[in-house]
Tab-separated table of C-alpha atoms and ligand atoms in Angstrom:
chain	number	residue	atom	x	y	z
T	37	MET	CA	49.555	-50.360	21.615
T	38	SER	CA	46.040	-51.885	20.169
T	39	THR	CA	42.672	-50.286	19.547
T	40	ARG	CA	40.159	-48.854	21.565
T	41	ASN	CA	36.309	-47.838	21.076
T	42	ILE	CA	35.384	-45.134	22.979
T	43	ALA	CA	32.299	-43.131	23.334
T	44	PHE	CA	31.699	-39.746	23.980
T	45	ALA	CA	28.948	-40.245	27.344
T	46	PRO	CA	26.935	-43.659	27.234
T	47	PRO	CA	24.985	-43.579	29.947
T	48	ASP	CA	26.156	-45.548	33.090
T	49	ILE	CA	23.296	-48.196	34.224
T	50	THR	CA	23.626	-51.626	36.762
T	51	GLU	CA	21.203	-54.480	37.399
T	52	ARG	CA	19.919	-52.054	40.588
T	53	GLU	CA	18.212	-49.425	38.085
T	54	ILE	CA	16.657	-52.180	36.102
T	55	GLU	CA	15.325	-54.027	39.058
T	56	ALA	CA	14.422	-50.861	40.417
T	57	VAL	CA	12.808	-49.620	37.359
T	58	THR	CA	10.899	-53.197	36.871
T	59	GLN	CA	9.842	-52.869	40.162
T	60	VAL	CA	7.544	-50.058	39.139
T	61	LEU	CA	6.395	-52.045	35.804
T	62	ARG	CA	5.074	-55.203	38.268
T	63	SER	CA	3.748	-52.466	40.335
T	64	GLY	CA	0.617	-51.766	38.643
T	65	TRP	CA	1.509	-47.432	38.893
T	66	ILE	CA	3.788	-46.197	36.157
T	67	THR	CA	3.760	-42.483	36.229
T	68	THR	CA	3.613	-39.404	37.850
T	69	GLY	CA	3.147	-41.029	41.741
T	70	PRO	CA	5.508	-42.255	44.975
T	71	ARG	CA	8.299	-42.977	42.972
T	72	VAL	CA	8.916	-39.901	42.327
T	73	LYS	CA	7.548	-37.960	45.004
T	74	GLU	CA	10.605	-39.319	46.657
T	75	PHE	CA	12.946	-38.381	44.593
T	76	GLU	CA	11.709	-35.027	44.811
T	77	LYS	CA	12.606	-35.064	48.785
T	78	GLU	CA	15.847	-36.230	48.125
T	79	ILE	CA	17.318	-34.238	45.427
T	80	ALA	CA	16.410	-30.932	48.324
T	81	ARG	CA	18.249	-33.370	50.768
T	82	TYR	CA	21.495	-34.160	48.107
T	83	CYS	CA	21.691	-30.096	47.006
T	84	GLY	CA	21.319	-28.561	50.199
T	85	ALA	CA	17.988	-27.181	49.388
T	86	ASP	CA	13.913	-26.368	50.926
T	87	ARG	CA	12.300	-28.771	47.838
T	88	ALA	CA	12.529	-29.654	44.663
T	89	VAL	CA	10.030	-29.985	41.903
T	90	CYS	CA	10.872	-33.637	38.725
T	91	LEU	CA	9.598	-32.493	35.479
T	92	ASN	CA	10.344	-34.398	31.942
T	93	SER	CA	13.395	-32.579	30.766
T	94	ALA	CA	15.328	-29.351	31.992
T	95	THR	CA	14.277	-27.688	29.339
T	96	ALA	CA	10.474	-28.022	30.976
T	97	GLY	CA	12.238	-26.716	34.415
T	98	LEU	CA	13.844	-23.518	32.777
T	99	GLU	CA	10.635	-22.593	30.750
T	100	LEU	CA	8.404	-23.000	34.035
T	101	THR	CA	10.403	-21.539	36.185
T	102	LEU	CA	10.521	-18.017	33.394
T	103	ARG	CA	6.673	-18.844	33.649
T	104	LEU	CA	5.834	-19.260	37.866
T	105	LEU	CA	7.517	-15.259	37.045
T	106	SER	CA	5.872	-14.142	34.850
T	107	ILE	CA	7.958	-13.134	32.665
T	108	GLY	CA	7.052	-12.382	28.633
T	109	PRO	CA	6.882	-10.283	25.898
T	110	GLY	CA	8.498	-6.320	26.935
T	111	ASP	CA	10.749	-8.617	29.441
T	112	GLU	CA	14.498	-9.267	29.097
T	113	VAL	CA	16.741	-12.412	29.987
T	114	ILE	CA	20.329	-12.221	30.085
T	115	THR	CA	21.756	-15.815	29.348
T	116	THR	CA	25.281	-17.391	28.043
T	117	PRO	CA	26.004	-17.609	23.654
T	118	LEU	CA	28.222	-20.719	25.647
T	119	THR	CA	25.278	-23.105	25.848
T	120	PHE	CA	23.229	-25.704	24.537
T	121	ALA	CA	20.538	-24.294	22.631
T	122	ALA	CA	17.360	-25.370	25.474
T	123	SER	CA	18.809	-21.848	27.508
T	124	ALA	CA	17.777	-19.162	25.135
T	125	ASN	CA	15.454	-20.892	22.910
T	126	VAL	CA	12.741	-21.527	26.319
T	127	ILE	CA	12.768	-17.181	26.704
T	128	LEU	CA	11.645	-16.936	23.580
T	129	HIS	CA	9.205	-19.106	24.034
T	130	THR	CA	7.739	-16.833	26.678
T	131	GLY	CA	7.929	-13.686	23.865
T	132	ALA	CA	10.583	-12.710	26.423
T	133	ARG	CA	14.173	-11.249	24.718
T	134	ALA	CA	17.057	-13.266	24.982
T	135	VAL	CA	20.726	-11.511	26.336
T	136	PHE	CA	23.600	-12.215	25.488
T	137	ALA	CA	26.093	-11.395	27.613
T	138	ASP	CA	30.223	-12.757	26.967
T	139	VAL	CA	32.023	-15.722	29.322
T	140	THR	CA	35.154	-14.035	30.506
T	141	PRO	CA	37.988	-13.822	28.501
T	142	GLY	CA	39.466	-17.459	27.465
T	143	GLY	CA	36.916	-18.816	29.862
T	144	PHE	CA	33.363	-20.548	29.302
T	145	HIS	CA	30.867	-19.519	31.944
T	146	ILE	CA	29.261	-15.546	31.998
T	147	ASP	CA	31.829	-12.726	33.029
T	148	PRO	CA	29.845	-10.588	35.681
T	149	ARG	CA	31.061	-7.285	34.021
T	150	SER	CA	29.373	-7.973	31.101
T	151	ILE	CA	25.670	-8.520	32.649
T	152	GLU	CA	26.455	-5.110	34.259
T	153	LYS	CA	26.925	-4.258	30.827
T	154	LYS	CA	23.655	-6.055	29.321
T	155	ILE	CA	21.021	-4.886	32.116
T	156	THR	CA	17.959	-2.204	31.932
T	157	THR	CA	15.116	-1.691	32.885
T	158	ARG	CA	13.771	-4.558	31.795
T	159	THR	CA	15.333	-7.470	32.512
T	160	LYS	CA	13.807	-9.816	34.812
T	161	ALA	CA	15.926	-12.915	35.484
T	162	VAL	CA	19.288	-14.441	35.084
T	163	ILE	CA	20.032	-17.950	33.370
T	164	ALA	CA	23.764	-18.625	34.560
T	165	VAL	CA	24.842	-21.613	32.828
T	166	ASP	CA	27.347	-24.082	35.285
T	167	TYR	CA	29.161	-24.798	31.866
T	168	GLY	CA	30.531	-28.832	32.493
T	169	GLY	CA	30.260	-28.427	36.068
T	170	MET	CA	31.303	-26.099	37.173
T	171	ASN	CA	30.110	-23.754	38.806
T	172	CYS	CA	29.788	-19.675	37.801
T	173	ASP	CA	30.525	-17.874	40.229
T	174	TYR	CA	26.872	-16.394	41.717
T	175	PRO	CA	28.727	-13.931	44.263
T	176	SER	CA	29.513	-11.121	41.535
T	177	ILE	CA	26.613	-11.736	39.691
T	178	ARG	CA	24.522	-11.388	42.421
T	179	ALA	CA	26.097	-8.351	43.755
T	180	VAL	CA	26.043	-7.136	40.171
T	181	LEU	CA	22.315	-7.382	40.355
T	182	GLU	CA	22.078	-5.841	43.889
T	183	GLN	CA	23.998	-3.046	42.436
T	184	LYS	CA	22.189	-2.112	39.672
T	185	LYS	CA	18.712	-2.644	41.088
T	186	SER	CA	17.485	0.351	40.811
T	187	LEU	CA	16.777	-0.990	37.437
T	188	TYR	CA	14.363	-3.762	37.997
T	189	ARG	CA	10.439	-2.887	37.277
T	190	PRO	CA	8.858	-5.951	38.877
T	191	LYS	CA	5.311	-6.408	37.021
T	192	LYS	CA	2.273	-5.794	39.339
T	193	LEU	CA	0.622	-8.692	40.872
T	194	THR	CA	3.310	-11.331	39.367
T	195	HIS	CA	5.879	-12.879	42.184
T	196	GLN	CA	9.085	-10.834	40.305
T	197	THR	CA	7.188	-8.487	42.799
T	198	ALA	CA	8.891	-10.527	45.525
T	199	PHE	CA	12.391	-9.957	44.854
T	200	ASP	CA	13.953	-6.422	44.225
T	201	ARG	CA	16.481	-7.000	41.278
T	202	PRO	CA	16.887	-9.232	38.507
T	203	VAL	CA	16.081	-13.259	39.958
T	204	ILE	CA	19.250	-15.295	38.979
T	205	ILE	CA	18.651	-18.719	37.543
T	206	SER	CA	20.571	-21.351	37.403
T	207	ASP	CA	20.760	-23.699	34.552
T	208	ALA	CA	22.884	-26.396	35.690
T	209	ALA	CA	22.119	-29.192	33.375
T	210	HIS	CA	26.053	-30.291	33.908
T	211	ALA	CA	25.996	-29.295	37.228
T	212	PHE	CA	24.698	-31.627	39.646
T	213	GLY	CA	27.807	-32.522	42.679
T	214	ALA	CA	28.882	-29.682	41.813
T	215	SER	CA	29.646	-26.676	44.960
T	216	LEU	CA	31.044	-23.078	45.174
T	217	ASN	CA	32.520	-23.162	48.653
T	218	GLY	CA	30.982	-25.233	50.178
T	219	ILE	CA	27.869	-24.756	48.883
T	220	LYS	CA	25.693	-27.738	46.506
T	221	SER	CA	24.749	-26.487	43.241
T	222	GLY	CA	20.856	-26.620	43.789
T	223	ALA	CA	21.048	-23.840	46.526
T	224	LEU	CA	23.866	-21.432	45.173
T	225	ALA	CA	20.964	-19.675	42.677
T	226	ASP	CA	17.431	-18.506	43.307
T	227	PHE	CA	16.265	-20.958	41.082
T	228	THR	CA	18.883	-23.891	39.904
T	229	VAL	CA	17.573	-26.004	36.711
T	230	PHE	CA	18.777	-30.020	36.809
T	231	SER	CA	18.957	-32.205	33.875
T	232	PHE	CA	18.773	-35.519	33.832
T	233	HIS	CA	18.831	-36.927	30.058
T	234	ALA	CA	20.724	-39.460	28.970
T	235	VAL	CA	24.195	-37.587	28.332
T	236	LYS	CA	23.948	-36.456	32.047
T	237	ASN	CA	25.897	-36.801	34.655
T	238	LEU	CA	23.252	-38.854	36.352
T	239	THR	CA	20.150	-39.866	34.216
T	240	THR	CA	16.517	-40.835	34.212
T	241	ALA	CA	16.853	-41.350	30.135
T	242	GLU	CA	14.494	-37.773	30.144
T	243	GLY	CA	14.263	-35.775	33.243
T	244	GLY	CA	15.398	-33.064	35.076
T	245	ALA	CA	14.050	-30.927	38.570
T	246	ILE	CA	13.925	-27.689	39.656
T	247	THR	CA	15.180	-26.715	43.494
T	248	TRP	CA	14.738	-23.726	45.032
T	249	SER	CA	15.003	-22.436	48.783
T	250	ALA	CA	12.042	-19.352	49.742
T	251	PRO	CA	13.280	-17.495	46.809
T	252	GLY	CA	12.425	-13.731	46.957
T	253	GLY	CA	10.490	-15.424	50.293
T	254	LEU	CA	8.329	-16.867	48.666
T	255	ASP	CA	6.522	-19.901	49.972
T	256	ASN	CA	8.336	-22.524	49.296
T	257	GLU	CA	4.594	-24.913	49.413
T	258	VAL	CA	3.428	-22.299	47.042
T	259	VAL	CA	5.585	-22.408	44.742
T	260	TYR	CA	5.380	-26.417	44.254
T	261	LYS	CA	2.145	-25.924	44.122
T	262	GLU	CA	1.914	-23.462	41.233
T	263	PHE	CA	5.070	-25.591	39.574
T	264	MET	CA	2.765	-29.068	39.381
T	265	LEU	CA	-0.307	-26.517	38.359
T	266	LEU	CA	2.108	-25.562	35.455
T	267	ALA	CA	3.385	-29.084	34.871
T	268	LEU	CA	0.040	-30.542	34.393
T	269	HIS	CA	-2.141	-28.621	32.802
T	270	GLY	CA	-3.869	-26.504	35.538
T	271	GLN	CA	-5.435	-29.523	37.011
T	272	ASN	CA	-5.685	-29.071	40.666
T	273	LYS	CA	-5.743	-33.274	41.848
T	274	ASP	CA	-2.447	-35.057	39.897
T	275	ALA	CA	-3.155	-38.032	38.435
T	276	LEU	CA	-2.433	-40.897	40.922
T	277	ALA	CA	-5.676	-38.867	43.987
T	278	LYS	CA	-7.690	-38.569	40.805
T	279	PHE	CA	-7.027	-42.405	40.199
T	280	LYS	CA	-8.413	-43.464	44.278
T	281	GLY	CA	-12.008	-44.175	44.515
T	282	GLY	CA	-13.745	-41.589	44.394
T	283	GLY	CA	-11.973	-38.665	43.174
T	284	TRP	CA	-12.619	-37.793	39.314
T	285	LYS	CA	-13.786	-34.811	40.059
T	286	TYR	CA	-10.967	-31.975	39.412
T	287	GLU	CA	-10.931	-28.372	38.447
T	288	ILE	CA	-8.278	-27.221	35.221
T	289	LEU	CA	-7.121	-23.624	36.902
T	290	LEU	CA	-4.963	-22.480	34.367
T	291	PRO	CA	-3.815	-23.479	30.846
T	292	GLY	CA	-1.019	-25.434	32.300
T	293	TYR	CA	1.691	-27.490	30.501
T	294	LYS	CA	2.146	-31.164	30.582
T	295	CYS	CA	6.002	-32.147	31.561
T	296	ASN	CA	5.465	-34.362	34.491
T	297	MET	CA	7.896	-37.123	35.344
T	298	THR	CA	7.119	-40.359	35.638
T	299	ASP	CA	7.330	-43.564	38.180
T	300	MET	CA	9.685	-45.485	36.159
T	301	ALA	CA	12.721	-41.854	35.479
T	302	ALA	CA	11.781	-41.786	39.192
T	303	ALA	CA	12.917	-44.413	40.211
T	304	LEU	CA	15.626	-45.103	37.703
T	305	GLY	CA	16.737	-41.857	39.458
T	306	LEU	CA	16.655	-43.077	42.790
T	307	VAL	CA	19.193	-45.439	42.289
T	308	GLN	CA	21.248	-43.547	39.950
T	309	LEU	CA	20.885	-40.560	43.348
T	310	ALA	CA	22.024	-43.495	45.296
T	311	ARG	CA	24.813	-44.606	43.453
T	312	TYR	CA	26.239	-40.985	43.078
T	313	ASP	CA	28.532	-39.665	45.035
T	314	SER	CA	30.139	-43.424	46.057
T	315	GLU	CA	30.461	-44.354	42.357
T	316	ILE	CA	29.662	-42.012	38.940
T	317	LEU	CA	31.057	-39.012	40.555
T	318	PRO	CA	34.144	-39.705	41.910
T	319	ALA	CA	34.996	-41.889	38.454
T	320	ARG	CA	34.014	-39.797	36.390
T	321	ARG	CA	36.715	-37.648	39.004
T	322	ALA	CA	39.656	-40.320	38.297
T	323	ILE	CA	39.380	-39.288	34.556
T	324	THR	CA	39.978	-35.972	34.864
T	325	GLU	CA	43.091	-36.344	36.526
T	326	ALA	CA	44.679	-39.098	34.534
T	327	TYR	CA	44.193	-36.334	32.082
T	328	ASP	CA	44.990	-33.035	33.782
T	329	LYS	CA	48.489	-34.880	34.893
T	330	ALA	CA	48.644	-36.496	30.880
T	331	PHE	CA	48.292	-33.219	29.723
T	332	GLN	CA	50.885	-30.663	32.437
T	333	GLN	CA	53.796	-30.348	30.399
T	334	ASN	CA	51.727	-30.144	26.806
T	335	SER	CA	52.075	-26.314	25.794
T	336	ASN	CA	50.331	-26.275	22.846
T	337	VAL	CA	47.161	-27.364	25.332
T	338	ARG	CA	45.429	-25.805	28.048
T	339	VAL	CA	43.447	-27.491	30.693
T	340	PRO	CA	40.157	-27.156	32.518
T	341	PRO	CA	40.305	-23.954	35.009
T	342	PHE	CA	38.583	-26.991	37.446
T	343	HIS	CA	41.638	-26.247	40.579
T	344	ALA	CA	40.016	-22.692	40.670
T	345	GLN	CA	39.847	-21.767	44.578
T	346	GLY	CA	36.229	-22.843	45.799
T	347	HIS	CA	35.282	-24.937	43.450
T	348	GLY	CA	33.546	-28.539	43.976
T	349	ILE	CA	32.912	-29.164	40.243
T	350	SER	CA	31.035	-32.574	38.645
T	351	HIS	CA	33.469	-34.195	36.314
T	352	HIS	CA	30.257	-33.236	33.581
T	353	LEU	CA	33.292	-32.530	30.479
T	354	TYR	CA	36.653	-32.446	30.192
T	355	PRO	CA	37.226	-28.898	27.269
T	356	LEU	CA	40.919	-29.216	26.768
T	357	ARG	CA	41.470	-25.850	24.735
T	358	LEU	CA	44.766	-25.689	22.163
T	359	SER	CA	46.560	-22.933	23.266
T	360	VAL	CA	46.058	-20.868	19.582
T	361	PRO	CA	42.273	-20.541	18.966
T	362	ASP	CA	42.283	-22.672	15.713
T	363	GLU	CA	39.338	-23.694	13.906
T	364	GLY	CA	40.200	-25.969	11.446
T	365	LYS	CA	43.214	-27.836	13.514
T	366	ARG	CA	40.949	-28.814	16.018
T	367	ASP	CA	38.426	-29.896	13.934
T	368	SER	CA	41.432	-32.523	12.187
T	369	LEU	CA	42.125	-33.453	15.582
T	370	ILE	CA	38.696	-34.387	16.379
T	371	SER	CA	38.446	-36.177	13.131
T	372	TYR	CA	42.051	-37.791	13.476
T	373	LEU	CA	40.134	-39.285	17.248
T	374	ALA	CA	36.897	-40.731	14.904
T	375	GLY	CA	39.519	-42.558	12.781
T	376	GLU	CA	41.079	-44.474	16.079
T	377	GLY	CA	37.199	-44.677	18.042
T	378	ILE	CA	37.288	-42.058	20.787
T	379	ALA	CA	34.560	-39.985	20.084
T	380	ALA	CA	35.183	-36.340	21.209
T	381	ASN	CA	32.508	-33.476	21.039
T	382	VAL	CA	32.274	-29.177	21.008
T	383	HIS	CA	29.962	-27.938	23.725
T	384	PHE	CA	29.065	-25.633	22.511
T	385	ILE	CA	28.767	-23.821	18.934
T	386	PRO	CA	27.698	-20.766	20.178
T	387	VAL	CA	23.927	-20.066	19.943
T	388	THR	CA	24.037	-16.995	18.179
T	389	LEU	CA	25.756	-18.592	15.346
T	390	HIS	CA	23.266	-21.377	14.982
T	391	PRO	CA	20.754	-19.806	11.250
T	392	ALA	CA	17.540	-19.391	14.086
T	393	TYR	CA	19.059	-16.760	15.920
T	394	THR	CA	21.188	-14.558	13.477
T	395	ARG	CA	18.291	-14.855	11.676
T	396	LEU	CA	16.984	-13.092	14.791
T	397	GLY	CA	19.557	-9.655	14.532
T	398	TYR	CA	21.812	-11.442	16.853
T	399	ARG	CA	25.415	-11.272	15.731
T	400	ILE	CA	28.169	-13.494	17.596
T	401	LYS	CA	30.712	-10.697	17.275
T	402	ASP	CA	29.230	-9.392	20.031
T	403	CYS	CA	30.812	-12.115	22.007
T	404	PRO	CA	33.814	-12.138	21.000
T	405	ASN	CA	35.773	-14.780	24.423
T	406	ALA	CA	32.655	-16.990	23.518
T	407	LEU	CA	33.690	-16.306	20.463
T	408	ASN	CA	37.462	-17.901	21.113
T	409	THR	CA	36.394	-19.905	23.350
T	410	TYR	CA	34.540	-22.196	21.155
T	411	LEU	CA	37.407	-22.416	18.360
T	412	SER	CA	39.547	-24.120	20.939
T	413	GLU	CA	37.434	-26.363	22.955
T	414	ILE	CA	37.028	-30.075	22.116
T	415	SER	CA	36.065	-31.995	24.739
T	416	LEU	CA	37.578	-34.998	25.774
T	417	PRO	CA	35.116	-38.760	26.478
T	418	VAL	CA	34.944	-38.607	30.716
T	419	HIS	CA	31.680	-40.677	31.787
T	420	SER	CA	32.064	-43.931	34.198
T	421	ARG	CA	31.948	-46.329	31.615
T	422	MET	CA	35.678	-45.591	31.083
T	423	ASP	CA	38.878	-46.470	33.824
T	424	ALA	CA	42.257	-43.537	33.482
T	425	ASP	CA	43.882	-46.035	31.650
T	426	ASP	CA	41.365	-45.217	29.299
T	427	ALA	CA	41.907	-41.556	29.766
T	428	ARG	CA	45.464	-41.264	29.413
T	429	TYR	CA	45.169	-43.764	26.537
T	430	ILE	CA	43.854	-41.160	24.226
T	431	ALA	CA	45.614	-38.267	25.789
T	432	GLY	CA	48.396	-39.344	24.184
T	433	LEU	CA	46.899	-40.133	20.378
T	434	VAL	CA	46.109	-36.174	21.100
T	435	MET	CA	49.263	-35.156	21.641
T	436	SER	CA	50.595	-37.628	19.024
T	437	PHE	CA	48.372	-35.435	16.730
Z	217	PLP	C1	21.309	-30.805	28.746
Z	217	PLP	C2	21.464	-29.381	28.241
Z	217	PLP	C3	20.072	-28.701	28.496
Z	217	PLP	C4	18.744	-29.286	28.305
Z	217	PLP	O1	18.472	-30.492	29.473
Z	217	PLP	P1	17.199	-31.324	28.518
Z	217	PLP	O2	17.325	-32.214	30.256
Z	217	PLP	O3	16.939	-32.820	27.539
Z	217	PLP	O4	16.423	-30.329	28.290
Z	217	PLP	C5	20.080	-27.462	28.923
Z	217	PLP	N1	20.893	-26.903	29.085
Z	217	PLP	C6	21.931	-27.243	29.092
Z	217	PLP	C7	23.454	-26.455	29.254
Z	217	PLP	C8	22.156	-28.875	28.492
Z	217	PLP	O5	23.963	-29.151	28.895
C-alpha cells in the first residue's frame, strides 16, 4: 500500500463557485445585496423554515438571537460543554450566565434529563448543539421545558414575553441538511443557527444564517427587520438602499453590531446549496458508510450512533470512539495517523476544560459524560474530496494500530 495524504476538512470548490463569485466581482456590487437576499430565500426553502437571515458567521447568529431576546445580566442560558467555544462564549458576551448540562451517557448530545435539573427561574434559553450533523432530541427538550414552564419569568417589554417557556436555539453549525422525523434542521427549534465556515459542509468561506418560523407567535417580518438592524449598526437602511441616488439619509435606531454577509459569499453559498443534495451530501454519506462497514466487526471501537430511528444525518463528522476511554491511546492513534499522512481531530475539548472557563469556576467533573466522550473520541476525515476507498484505507490504518 502506498501512502496517501488525506486532509481533515478541505473546502469543495468547483469551477461553478469560482464563476459565480467572479460574476459578483465584475457586477459592481460586492457586499450585501441581491445575492444575499436570494441565498436567504433558498436557505429558508431548503430547510422548510419561514425565514432566514444571512450573517458573517454562526457565532454572530447565536449572539444576535440572544440579543433579539434581550437576554443579559441576571439570566441563564443552558448549553452543552461538548461543543466549540462559540456556543458558550456568546452567552458570556451578553452578560448572562452559561449553565452546562451534561451529554447523554456515552453520547454526544445534550441530555434532556440533565437540562431538566438545570432549569431555574433565571433560565431564558437553551442552546442545543447538533453534534456531528445529528440533531438533538428536540421533542424531549421541548417536553422538559414545557413541563417546567411555571419557572419561566420572561422580562417585561421584551420578546421573551412571546414565549411561555425558555427559548430553544439550535446550534446547527454541523447540521445543514440533517433532519429528525422528517423535519429538516432549520425547522426543529425556535431559532436555528447554521455555520458556513470553511470547514463546514456548506461553505461561504466565512458565513452563517439564522432560520425561524413565527417563533412564539412572533411576526416573521418583525424578527427579520430586527435581525437586520442588529447586524448593521441599527441603520434603518441597508447599504444597497443608501447607495441608490437620493437615498443618502438614514437613522441609527439602536447601537447594533456589524456582521452582515457579502454578495461574494452568498454567490459561493448559492452554488454550494445547488450542489448540496446531489453532490456534497451523498459523497459524505458514502464515506460514513465505508467507515461503518470497515469497523463493523471491531470490538475496540464504537461507530457513531447515526442509525438511530428517525434521524437524517448531514455527516459533518465521523466521531469514532474507543470502546474503553483512553486518552493516551487516543492521542497516540492521532499521532500515528499523522505520521501516515492522515489528519484526524478531536471534537471537542469540553468548553469547561478551557482556562477561560475554569477561571470562572466551571468544573468538568459536573459533566462526567462529556469528559468520557472526549477522552474516547477521534474524528476521522469525512469530506467530499475523498472517496470510500480512502475511508477503507484509513480504517485499515486505525485497525492495524
Ligand atoms: C464552527 C462552529 C461554530 C461557529 O461557527 P462560525 O461560523 O465559525 O462562527 C459554532 N458551533 C459549533 C458547534 C461549530 O462547530
